[in-house]
mmCIF file of C-alpha atoms and ligand atoms in Angstrom:
data_model
loop_
_atom_site.group_PDB
_atom_site.id
_atom_site.type_symbol
_atom_site.label_atom_id
_atom_site.label_comp_id
_atom_site.label_asym_id
_atom_site.label_seq_id
_atom_site.Cartn_x
_atom_site.Cartn_y
_atom_site.Cartn_z
ATOM 1 C CA MET A 20 138.302 3.859 -126.912
ATOM 2 C CA SER A 21 138.988 6.211 -124.177
ATOM 3 C CA LYS A 22 135.448 6.699 -122.770
ATOM 4 C CA ARG A 23 135.487 10.383 -123.050
ATOM 5 C CA MET A 24 131.901 10.602 -122.835
ATOM 6 C CA GLN A 25 131.304 7.877 -120.149
ATOM 7 C CA ASP A 26 127.507 7.664 -119.296
ATOM 8 C CA LYS A 27 126.917 11.188 -120.588
ATOM 9 C CA VAL A 28 123.419 11.640 -122.188
ATOM 10 C CA THR A 29 123.603 12.699 -125.747
ATOM 11 C CA ILE A 30 121.115 13.443 -128.507
ATOM 12 C CA ILE A 31 122.256 13.041 -132.086
ATOM 13 C CA THR A 32 119.808 14.478 -134.793
ATOM 14 C CA GLY A 33 120.152 12.667 -138.210
ATOM 15 C CA GLY A 34 122.101 9.846 -136.733
ATOM 16 C CA ALA A 35 120.453 7.361 -139.050
ATOM 17 C CA SER A 36 122.875 8.019 -141.943
ATOM 18 C CA GLY A 37 126.266 9.628 -142.758
ATOM 19 C CA ILE A 38 128.207 12.126 -140.669
ATOM 20 C CA GLY A 39 125.212 11.222 -137.806
ATOM 21 C CA GLU A 40 125.620 7.865 -138.177
ATOM 22 C CA GLY A 41 129.558 8.312 -137.851
ATOM 23 C CA MET A 42 128.901 10.442 -134.563
ATOM 24 C CA VAL A 43 126.482 7.865 -133.240
ATOM 25 C CA ARG A 44 129.035 5.136 -133.422
ATOM 26 C CA ARG A 45 131.813 7.459 -131.928
ATOM 27 C CA PHE A 46 129.751 8.553 -129.123
ATOM 28 C CA CYS A 47 128.625 5.149 -128.218
ATOM 29 C CA ALA A 48 132.225 3.641 -128.248
ATOM 30 C CA GLU A 49 133.236 6.524 -126.160
ATOM 31 C CA GLY A 50 130.579 5.423 -123.449
ATOM 32 C CA ALA A 51 127.924 7.798 -123.992
ATOM 33 C CA ARG A 52 124.229 6.836 -123.708
ATOM 34 C CA VAL A 53 123.194 8.100 -126.995
ATOM 35 C CA LEU A 54 119.613 8.842 -128.281
ATOM 36 C CA LEU A 55 119.864 8.461 -132.164
ATOM 37 C CA ALA A 56 116.663 11.226 -133.099
ATOM 38 C CA ASP A 57 115.791 10.959 -136.848
ATOM 39 C CA VAL A 58 112.799 10.997 -139.197
ATOM 40 C CA ASP A 59 113.904 7.926 -140.747
ATOM 41 C CA THR A 60 112.853 4.825 -138.426
ATOM 42 C CA ALA A 61 114.066 2.188 -140.187
ATOM 43 C CA ALA A 62 117.509 3.299 -140.838
ATOM 44 C CA GLY A 63 117.876 4.685 -137.226
ATOM 45 C CA GLU A 64 116.665 1.719 -135.919
ATOM 46 C CA ALA A 65 119.083 -0.415 -137.709
ATOM 47 C CA VAL A 66 121.894 1.787 -136.633
ATOM 48 C CA ALA A 67 120.697 1.834 -133.219
ATOM 49 C CA ALA A 68 120.581 -1.798 -132.927
ATOM 50 C CA ALA A 69 124.024 -2.147 -134.368
ATOM 51 C CA THR A 70 125.858 0.535 -131.717
ATOM 52 C CA GLY A 71 123.629 0.480 -128.713
ATOM 53 C CA ALA A 72 122.202 3.608 -129.181
ATOM 54 C CA HIS A 73 118.347 4.363 -128.425
ATOM 55 C CA PHE A 74 115.985 5.520 -131.507
ATOM 56 C CA VAL A 75 113.741 8.346 -131.018
ATOM 57 C CA ALA A 76 111.415 9.496 -133.968
ATOM 58 C CA LEU A 77 112.078 13.071 -134.278
ATOM 59 C CA ASP A 78 111.256 15.464 -136.926
ATOM 60 C CA VAL A 79 113.583 18.546 -136.086
ATOM 61 C CA SER A 80 111.350 20.952 -137.804
ATOM 62 C CA ASP A 81 108.293 20.230 -135.455
ATOM 63 C CA PRO A 82 108.155 21.772 -132.120
ATOM 64 C CA ALA A 83 105.638 19.007 -130.659
ATOM 65 C CA SER A 84 108.533 16.569 -131.805
ATOM 66 C CA TRP A 85 110.892 18.071 -129.620
ATOM 67 C CA ASP A 86 108.716 18.502 -126.743
ATOM 68 C CA ALA A 87 107.924 14.820 -126.877
ATOM 69 C CA LEU A 88 111.755 13.967 -127.118
ATOM 70 C CA ALA A 89 112.208 16.362 -124.099
ATOM 71 C CA GLU A 90 109.508 14.734 -122.007
ATOM 72 C CA ARG A 91 111.454 11.243 -122.730
ATOM 73 C CA VAL A 92 114.984 12.303 -121.731
ATOM 74 C CA ARG A 93 113.534 13.784 -118.503
ATOM 75 C CA ALA A 94 111.849 10.613 -117.646
ATOM 76 C CA ASP A 95 114.155 8.138 -118.904
ATOM 77 C CA TYR A 96 117.554 9.794 -118.339
ATOM 78 C CA GLY A 97 116.933 12.617 -115.922
ATOM 79 C CA ARG A 98 119.643 14.876 -117.652
ATOM 80 C CA LEU A 99 121.081 15.931 -120.720
ATOM 81 C CA ASP A 100 124.864 16.572 -121.376
ATOM 82 C CA ALA A 101 125.262 17.043 -125.248
ATOM 83 C CA LEU A 102 122.957 17.724 -127.967
ATOM 84 C CA LEU A 103 124.282 17.270 -131.584
ATOM 85 C CA ASN A 104 121.990 19.303 -134.180
ATOM 86 C CA ASN A 105 123.048 17.534 -137.362
ATOM 87 C CA ALA A 106 120.082 16.697 -139.261
ATOM 88 C CA GLY A 107 120.163 18.540 -142.626
ATOM 89 C CA ILE A 108 118.590 18.595 -145.921
ATOM 90 C CA VAL A 109 119.514 20.048 -149.305
ATOM 91 C CA SER A 110 117.380 21.631 -151.823
ATOM 92 C CA GLY A 111 119.431 21.577 -154.934
ATOM 93 C CA LEU A 112 117.787 24.832 -156.065
ATOM 94 C CA ASP A 113 119.190 27.990 -157.094
ATOM 95 C CA ILE A 114 117.573 31.643 -156.705
ATOM 96 C CA GLU A 115 115.649 31.375 -159.951
ATOM 97 C CA GLN A 116 114.543 28.016 -159.330
ATOM 98 C CA VAL A 117 113.350 28.009 -155.743
ATOM 99 C CA ASP A 118 109.977 28.678 -154.517
ATOM 100 C CA LEU A 119 108.373 29.792 -150.927
ATOM 101 C CA ALA A 120 107.622 26.256 -150.170
ATOM 102 C CA ALA A 121 110.870 24.829 -150.798
ATOM 103 C CA TRP A 122 112.688 27.571 -149.186
ATOM 104 C CA ASP A 123 110.363 27.210 -146.190
ATOM 105 C CA ARG A 124 111.063 23.734 -146.025
ATOM 106 C CA LEU A 125 114.689 23.742 -146.147
ATOM 107 C CA LEU A 126 114.993 26.619 -143.422
ATOM 108 C CA SER A 127 112.640 24.974 -141.408
ATOM 109 C CA VAL A 128 114.990 21.759 -140.994
ATOM 110 C CA ASN A 129 118.575 23.553 -141.391
ATOM 111 C CA LEU A 130 117.917 26.572 -139.194
ATOM 112 C CA THR A 131 114.644 26.388 -137.311
ATOM 113 C CA GLY A 132 115.505 22.856 -136.378
ATOM 114 C CA VAL A 133 118.518 23.716 -134.816
ATOM 115 C CA MET A 134 117.135 26.799 -133.114
ATOM 116 C CA LEU A 135 114.183 24.426 -131.179
ATOM 117 C CA GLY A 136 117.121 22.117 -130.286
ATOM 118 C CA CYS A 137 119.022 24.589 -128.781
ATOM 119 C CA LYS A 138 115.754 25.813 -126.861
ATOM 120 C CA MET A 139 115.096 22.093 -125.724
ATOM 121 C CA ALA A 140 118.642 21.368 -124.703
ATOM 122 C CA ILE A 141 119.048 24.515 -122.462
ATOM 123 C CA ALA A 142 115.748 23.894 -120.835
ATOM 124 C CA LEU A 143 116.937 20.399 -119.842
ATOM 125 C CA MET A 144 120.881 21.007 -119.266
ATOM 126 C CA ARG A 145 119.672 23.994 -117.095
ATOM 127 C CA ASP A 146 118.097 21.244 -114.778
ATOM 128 C CA ASN A 147 121.042 18.762 -114.496
ATOM 129 C CA ALA A 148 121.954 17.360 -110.939
ATOM 130 C CA ARG A 149 125.114 18.903 -109.923
ATOM 131 C CA GLY A 150 124.318 22.301 -111.569
ATOM 132 C CA SER A 151 123.451 23.328 -114.958
ATOM 133 C CA GLY A 152 125.915 22.399 -117.960
ATOM 134 C CA GLY A 153 126.399 20.823 -121.256
ATOM 135 C CA ALA A 154 127.545 21.160 -124.744
ATOM 136 C CA ILE A 155 125.533 21.732 -127.994
ATOM 137 C CA ILE A 156 127.424 21.223 -131.437
ATOM 138 C CA ASN A 157 125.311 22.408 -134.718
ATOM 139 C CA THR A 158 126.542 20.706 -137.586
ATOM 140 C CA ALA A 159 126.840 23.774 -140.303
ATOM 141 C CA SER A 160 129.193 23.429 -143.255
ATOM 142 C CA THR A 161 132.285 25.023 -145.167
ATOM 143 C CA THR A 162 128.874 26.599 -147.103
ATOM 144 C CA SER A 163 128.851 28.990 -144.221
ATOM 145 C CA PHE A 164 131.782 30.697 -145.528
ATOM 146 C CA LEU A 165 131.748 29.657 -149.329
ATOM 147 C CA ALA A 166 128.677 29.790 -151.349
ATOM 148 C CA ILE A 167 126.948 26.969 -153.645
ATOM 149 C CA PRO A 168 124.083 28.164 -155.811
ATOM 150 C CA ASP A 169 121.547 26.139 -153.429
ATOM 151 C CA VAL A 170 120.327 29.470 -151.997
ATOM 152 C CA ALA A 171 118.370 28.056 -149.198
ATOM 153 C CA TYR A 172 121.222 25.749 -148.028
ATOM 154 C CA THR A 173 123.863 28.278 -148.333
ATOM 155 C CA THR A 174 121.560 30.385 -146.220
ATOM 156 C CA SER A 175 120.691 28.176 -143.687
ATOM 157 C CA LYS A 176 124.308 27.158 -143.187
ATOM 158 C CA ALA A 177 125.721 30.947 -142.902
ATOM 159 C CA ALA A 178 122.561 31.542 -140.584
ATOM 160 C CA VAL A 179 123.654 28.673 -138.288
ATOM 161 C CA VAL A 180 127.062 30.554 -137.513
ATOM 162 C CA GLY A 181 124.979 33.409 -136.080
ATOM 163 C CA LEU A 182 122.596 31.395 -134.378
ATOM 164 C CA THR A 183 125.368 29.464 -132.619
ATOM 165 C CA LYS A 184 127.182 32.627 -131.608
ATOM 166 C CA SER A 185 124.005 34.176 -130.221
ATOM 167 C CA VAL A 186 123.129 30.912 -128.095
ATOM 168 C CA ALA A 187 126.794 30.923 -126.937
ATOM 169 C CA VAL A 188 126.812 34.299 -125.743
ATOM 170 C CA HIS A 189 123.781 34.003 -123.784
ATOM 171 C CA CYS A 190 124.428 30.639 -121.982
ATOM 172 C CA ALA A 191 127.910 32.234 -121.215
ATOM 173 C CA THR A 192 126.775 35.439 -119.866
ATOM 174 C CA GLN A 193 123.813 33.527 -117.979
ATOM 175 C CA GLY A 194 126.417 31.734 -116.263
ATOM 176 C CA LEU A 195 124.777 28.249 -117.575
ATOM 177 C CA ASN A 196 128.293 26.422 -118.425
ATOM 178 C CA ILE A 197 126.443 25.371 -121.572
ATOM 179 C CA ARG A 198 128.840 25.550 -124.525
ATOM 180 C CA VAL A 199 127.649 25.960 -128.010
ATOM 181 C CA ASN A 200 129.827 25.997 -131.157
ATOM 182 C CA SER A 201 129.377 25.135 -134.922
ATOM 183 C CA LEU A 202 131.116 22.392 -136.692
ATOM 184 C CA HIS A 203 131.769 22.805 -140.432
ATOM 185 C CA PRO A 204 132.792 19.764 -142.451
ATOM 186 C CA GLY A 205 134.113 19.921 -146.113
ATOM 187 C CA ALA A 206 133.001 17.424 -148.586
ATOM 188 C CA THR A 207 132.711 14.283 -146.769
ATOM 189 C CA LEU A 208 132.452 10.718 -147.807
ATOM 190 C CA THR A 209 129.131 9.462 -146.785
ATOM 191 C CA ASN A 210 127.332 6.419 -148.174
ATOM 192 C CA ILE A 211 125.061 8.513 -150.144
ATOM 193 C CA LEU A 212 127.952 10.023 -151.634
ATOM 194 C CA ARG A 213 129.730 6.680 -152.287
ATOM 195 C CA THR A 214 126.400 5.655 -154.012
ATOM 196 C CA ALA A 215 126.714 9.101 -156.066
ATOM 197 C CA LEU A 216 130.068 8.290 -156.936
ATOM 198 C CA ALA A 217 129.672 4.853 -158.130
ATOM 199 C CA ALA A 218 126.901 5.944 -160.265
ATOM 200 C CA ASN A 219 128.941 9.014 -161.480
ATOM 201 C CA PRO A 220 132.586 8.085 -161.325
ATOM 202 C CA GLU A 221 133.544 11.169 -163.471
ATOM 203 C CA ILE A 222 132.647 13.788 -160.753
ATOM 204 C CA GLU A 223 135.371 12.215 -158.095
ATOM 205 C CA PRO A 224 138.355 14.022 -159.279
ATOM 206 C CA ASN A 225 136.534 17.189 -158.823
ATOM 207 C CA LEU A 226 135.518 16.469 -155.262
ATOM 208 C CA GLN A 227 138.990 15.294 -154.352
ATOM 209 C CA ARG A 228 140.294 18.631 -155.654
ATOM 210 C CA MET A 229 138.174 20.603 -153.506
ATOM 211 C CA SER A 230 140.458 20.465 -150.332
ATOM 212 C CA PRO A 231 144.146 21.188 -150.785
ATOM 213 C CA MET A 232 144.916 17.987 -149.399
ATOM 214 C CA GLY A 233 143.509 16.221 -152.309
ATOM 215 C CA ARG A 234 140.920 14.122 -150.786
ATOM 216 C CA LEU A 235 137.212 13.930 -149.288
ATOM 217 C CA GLY A 236 136.894 14.157 -145.551
ATOM 218 C CA THR A 237 135.675 10.914 -143.472
ATOM 219 C CA VAL A 238 132.736 10.729 -141.074
ATOM 220 C CA GLU A 239 134.993 9.420 -138.462
ATOM 221 C CA GLU A 240 137.189 12.672 -139.108
ATOM 222 C CA VAL A 241 133.940 15.019 -138.439
ATOM 223 C CA ALA A 242 132.748 12.848 -135.603
ATOM 224 C CA ALA A 243 136.353 13.251 -134.019
ATOM 225 C CA MET A 244 135.892 17.001 -133.733
ATOM 226 C CA ALA A 245 132.194 16.799 -132.398
ATOM 227 C CA LEU A 246 133.635 14.553 -130.003
ATOM 228 C CA PHE A 247 136.047 17.189 -128.795
ATOM 229 C CA LEU A 248 133.809 19.688 -128.723
ATOM 230 C CA ALA A 249 131.134 17.668 -126.545
ATOM 231 C CA SER A 250 134.017 16.536 -124.054
ATOM 232 C CA ASP A 251 135.205 17.990 -121.085
ATOM 233 C CA GLU A 252 138.501 19.029 -122.887
ATOM 234 C CA ALA A 253 136.656 21.576 -124.775
ATOM 235 C CA SER A 254 135.848 23.576 -121.649
ATOM 236 C CA PHE A 255 136.836 26.889 -122.649
ATOM 237 C CA CYS A 256 135.524 26.368 -126.102
ATOM 238 C CA THR A 257 132.176 28.480 -127.168
ATOM 239 C CA GLY A 258 130.833 30.398 -129.802
ATOM 240 C CA GLY A 259 133.499 29.103 -132.233
ATOM 241 C CA GLN A 260 133.430 27.664 -135.744
ATOM 242 C CA TYR A 261 135.305 24.489 -135.986
ATOM 243 C CA VAL A 262 136.446 23.331 -139.624
ATOM 244 C CA VAL A 263 137.033 20.008 -140.675
ATOM 245 C CA ASP A 264 137.804 20.352 -144.434
ATOM 246 C CA GLY A 265 141.435 19.546 -145.324
ATOM 247 C CA GLY A 266 142.070 23.178 -145.701
ATOM 248 C CA THR A 267 139.368 23.851 -148.208
ATOM 249 C CA VAL A 268 138.300 27.477 -146.936
ATOM 250 C CA VAL A 269 141.733 28.815 -146.474
ATOM 251 C CA GLU A 270 143.032 28.053 -150.119
ATOM 252 C CA HIS A 271 143.612 30.809 -152.206
ATOM 253 C CA PRO A 272 141.938 29.882 -155.851
ATOM 254 C CA ARG A 273 144.643 27.651 -157.438
ATOM 255 C CA MET A 274 146.391 29.054 -160.507
HETATM 256 N N1 LIG B 328 128.142 14.963 -146.449
HETATM 257 C C1 LIG B 328 129.110 16.377 -146.312
HETATM 258 O O1 LIG B 328 129.700 16.399 -147.308
HETATM 259 C C2 LIG B 328 128.548 17.482 -145.622
HETATM 260 C C3 LIG B 328 129.091 18.462 -145.747
HETATM 261 C C4 LIG B 328 129.093 19.568 -144.899
HETATM 262 C C5 LIG B 328 127.870 19.522 -144.059
HETATM 263 N N2 LIG B 328 127.241 18.587 -144.102
HETATM 264 C C6 LIG B 328 125.971 18.473 -143.069
HETATM 265 O O2 LIG B 328 126.057 17.414 -142.185
HETATM 266 C C7 LIG B 328 125.002 16.960 -141.822
HETATM 267 C C8 LIG B 328 124.737 15.648 -141.808
HETATM 268 O O3 LIG B 328 124.849 15.545 -143.573
HETATM 269 P P1 LIG B 328 124.900 14.179 -144.407
HETATM 270 O O4 LIG B 328 125.864 14.136 -145.192
HETATM 271 O O5 LIG B 328 125.483 13.063 -142.981
HETATM 272 O O6 LIG B 328 123.647 13.749 -144.583
HETATM 273 P P2 LIG B 328 122.481 12.581 -144.810
HETATM 274 O O7 LIG B 328 121.523 12.502 -145.676
HETATM 275 O O8 LIG B 328 123.746 11.208 -145.002
HETATM 276 O O9 LIG B 328 121.978 12.309 -143.231
HETATM 277 C C9 LIG B 328 120.914 13.425 -142.807
HETATM 278 C C10 LIG B 328 120.129 12.616 -141.851
HETATM 279 O O10 LIG B 328 119.352 13.697 -141.066
HETATM 280 C C11 LIG B 328 118.092 13.100 -141.321
HETATM 281 N N3 LIG B 328 116.934 14.049 -141.118
HETATM 282 C C12 LIG B 328 116.661 14.760 -142.542
HETATM 283 N N4 LIG B 328 115.540 15.468 -142.111
HETATM 284 C C13 LIG B 328 115.200 15.487 -140.741
HETATM 285 C C14 LIG B 328 114.272 16.046 -140.033
HETATM 286 N N5 LIG B 328 113.394 16.857 -140.286
HETATM 287 N N6 LIG B 328 114.394 15.744 -138.649
HETATM 288 C C15 LIG B 328 115.296 14.622 -138.448
HETATM 289 N N7 LIG B 328 116.124 14.076 -138.981
HETATM 290 C C16 LIG B 328 116.255 14.419 -140.039
HETATM 291 C C17 LIG B 328 117.769 12.113 -142.491
HETATM 292 O O11 LIG B 328 116.838 11.019 -142.408
HETATM 293 C C18 LIG B 328 119.487 11.409 -142.320
HETATM 294 O O12 LIG B 328 119.495 10.384 -141.220
HETATM 295 C C19 LIG B 328 124.183 17.987 -142.530
HETATM 296 O O13 LIG B 328 123.465 19.194 -141.525
HETATM 297 C C20 LIG B 328 124.704 18.628 -143.622
HETATM 298 O O14 LIG B 328 124.350 19.845 -144.201
HETATM 299 C C21 LIG B 328 127.494 17.273 -145.039
#
């Protein structure tokens, strides 16, 4: 590895599993000092032990949880270089099934959690020694552009685009040198999906066909985009939507 994140203090939420775990592995390999922040303590500690990351318990929907993390980062690291707002949940509920509690729960994680993370990160990044600066990457989805029946999920991922653009414009116009971008994976082969496929192999062809490239993405491919956006190579990239989907969102429906 090229150590593109050498010594950069990086928080990765939802790093205990799936895409976030792939991000933790790649950022650690690239020399970052990674804080793996997740509600799943057992899985998070296991990934941290395997990668050299530091596990911190964090519920992204809880402002007090972010305050505690900010205090720890200030005390233990004295700076923050990158935040990957990656934690996310699905509800599986369409507009006829969803109730207010399920709607609020999902939005509190997938949308409010991202907003709280941005606030916390900017407060720390403003105070970085040698000047304000950093990168925030918000994991959205191709569902930001193409709807699925899960109404709260679709809404949350579309809203993350607007949130990201607003925060990016604020940071740029304030001269903070904090870049903020959204990352849009298509269907990605995670361990959870592997388990689902093993139980229901008949759904695999449909998943493969979602992309004109005829396959699912890998967590490594998504992590590579996050790495670019967090690195100094992306120095003129802010407010953008970075799709990693094998062409899913650009294909005209097939004949
Ligand atoms: N896997 C895909 O195909 C795919 C496609 C597009 C977008 N995404 C997005 O990528 C992100 C990661 O998805 P994944 O497939 O790796 O999911 P995953 O379920 O494997 O991992 C999600 C992680 O987030 C953690 N988490 C859940 N709620 C949390 C909370 N309140 N606070 C802190 N951590 C919390 C979980 O414990 C878990 O470790 C999500 O935002 C998801 O919407 C996934």
